[in-house]
Every structure is written in structure tokens, then in C-alpha cells.
mmCIF file of C-alpha atoms in Angstrom:
data_model
loop_
_atom_site.group_PDB
_atom_site.id
_atom_site.type_symbol
_atom_site.label_atom_id
_atom_site.label_comp_id
_atom_site.label_asym_id
_atom_site.label_seq_id
_atom_site.Cartn_x
_atom_site.Cartn_y
_atom_site.Cartn_z
ATOM 1 C CA MET A 93 0.013 -0.007 -0.020
ATOM 2 C CA ALA A 94 2.768 2.470 0.930
ATOM 3 C CA LYS A 95 4.620 1.673 -2.290
ATOM 4 C CA ARG A 96 1.488 2.281 -4.332
ATOM 5 C CA GLN A 97 1.248 5.732 -2.639
ATOM 6 C CA LEU A 98 4.933 6.381 -3.464
ATOM 7 C CA TYR A 99 5.503 6.445 0.318
ATOM 8 C CA LYS A 100 3.600 9.755 0.630
ATOM 9 C CA CYS A 101 0.520 10.705 2.645
ATOM 10 C CA PRO A 102 -2.247 11.552 0.154
ATOM 11 C CA ASN A 103 -3.604 14.185 2.528
ATOM 12 C CA CYS A 104 -0.520 16.296 3.296
ATOM 13 C CA GLY A 105 1.947 14.974 0.748
ATOM 14 C CA ASP A 106 4.659 14.403 3.384
ATOM 15 C CA PHE A 107 6.732 11.224 3.583
ATOM 16 C CA LEU A 108 4.694 8.485 5.263
ATOM 17 C CA PHE A 109 7.540 7.328 7.499
ATOM 18 C CA ASN A 110 8.386 10.648 9.178
ATOM 19 C CA GLY A 111 7.861 9.430 12.705
ATOM 20 C CA GLU A 112 4.123 10.071 12.864
ATOM 21 C CA GLU A 113 1.746 7.204 13.623
ATOM 22 C CA LEU A 114 -0.062 5.817 10.568
ATOM 23 C CA GLU A 115 -3.645 4.740 10.224
ATOM 24 C CA ILE A 116 -5.455 2.893 7.448
ATOM 25 C CA HIS A 117 -8.224 4.857 5.710
ATOM 26 C CA HIS A 118 -11.048 3.541 3.556
ATOM 27 C CA ILE A 119 -11.184 5.731 0.453
ATOM 28 C CA VAL A 120 -14.865 4.812 -0.058
ATOM 29 C CA PRO A 121 -16.356 4.328 3.458
ATOM 30 C CA VAL A 122 -17.685 0.851 4.193
ATOM 31 C CA LYS A 123 -21.062 2.341 5.128
ATOM 32 C CA GLN A 124 -21.235 3.772 1.592
ATOM 33 C CA GLY A 125 -20.477 0.402 -0.039
ATOM 34 C CA GLY A 126 -16.665 0.495 0.183
ATOM 35 C CA SER A 127 -14.721 -2.681 0.736
ATOM 36 C CA ASP A 128 -11.694 -3.791 2.702
ATOM 37 C CA ASP A 129 -9.859 -4.550 -0.561
ATOM 38 C CA MET A 130 -6.369 -3.035 -0.903
ATOM 39 C CA ASP A 131 -7.604 -0.837 -3.782
ATOM 40 C CA ASN A 132 -9.933 0.938 -1.298
ATOM 41 C CA LEU A 133 -7.362 1.426 1.475
ATOM 42 C CA GLU A 134 -4.599 3.938 1.990
ATOM 43 C CA HIS A 135 -2.133 4.918 4.677
ATOM 44 C CA LEU A 136 -2.571 8.359 6.275
ATOM 45 C CA HIS A 137 -0.781 10.025 9.170
ATOM 46 C CA LYS A 138 -2.945 9.828 12.268
ATOM 47 C CA GLY A 139 -3.463 13.600 12.314
ATOM 48 C CA CYS A 140 -4.313 13.599 8.585
ATOM 49 C CA HIS A 141 -6.806 10.821 9.125
ATOM 50 C CA LYS A 142 -8.563 12.906 11.730
ATOM 51 C CA GLN A 143 -8.618 15.892 9.368
ATOM 52 C CA VAL A 144 -10.146 13.812 6.623
ATOM 53 C CA HIS A 145 -12.925 12.743 8.982
ATOM 54 C CA GLY A 146 -13.405 16.270 10.320
ATOM 55 C CA GLN A 147 -12.181 15.523 13.814
ATOM 56 C CA ARG A 148 -10.217 17.942 15.957
ATOM 57 C CA VAL A 149 -6.442 17.427 15.776
ATOM 58 C CA ASN A 150 -4.498 17.998 19.027
ATOM 59 C CA LYS A 151 -0.849 18.748 18.414
ATOM 60 C CA ALA A 152 1.441 18.656 21.428
#
């Protein structure tokens, strides 16, 4: 999955392995008919994942 993304976070464009925690994101949400297939998954930084879902991001 990371290789397919060219080792970059699709949200911020930064290198995936920059020390931030990674989370797996469904491109098409399961509740909207998305699957758990690799083609529907991507790595995001934890903070980016929260941004994508409209959650508040706490930066220390």
C-alpha cells in the first residue's frame, strides 16, 4: 500500500515514514459500499486521518 502511494501521505503529501503514527483509511467508506480490498485502502498520518474525517487534531 505504501509503495502504491509512493511512500507519501495523500492528505498532506509528506513522507509516510516521518515518525508520525499511521492509520489505514477507507477511500470509499464501508457504510457507503466501500470494501476492505487493498484498492480501497490507503495509509494516512494519524493527524491527517482525523482531518479527513473532520475531527479535531490535538498537536502537542
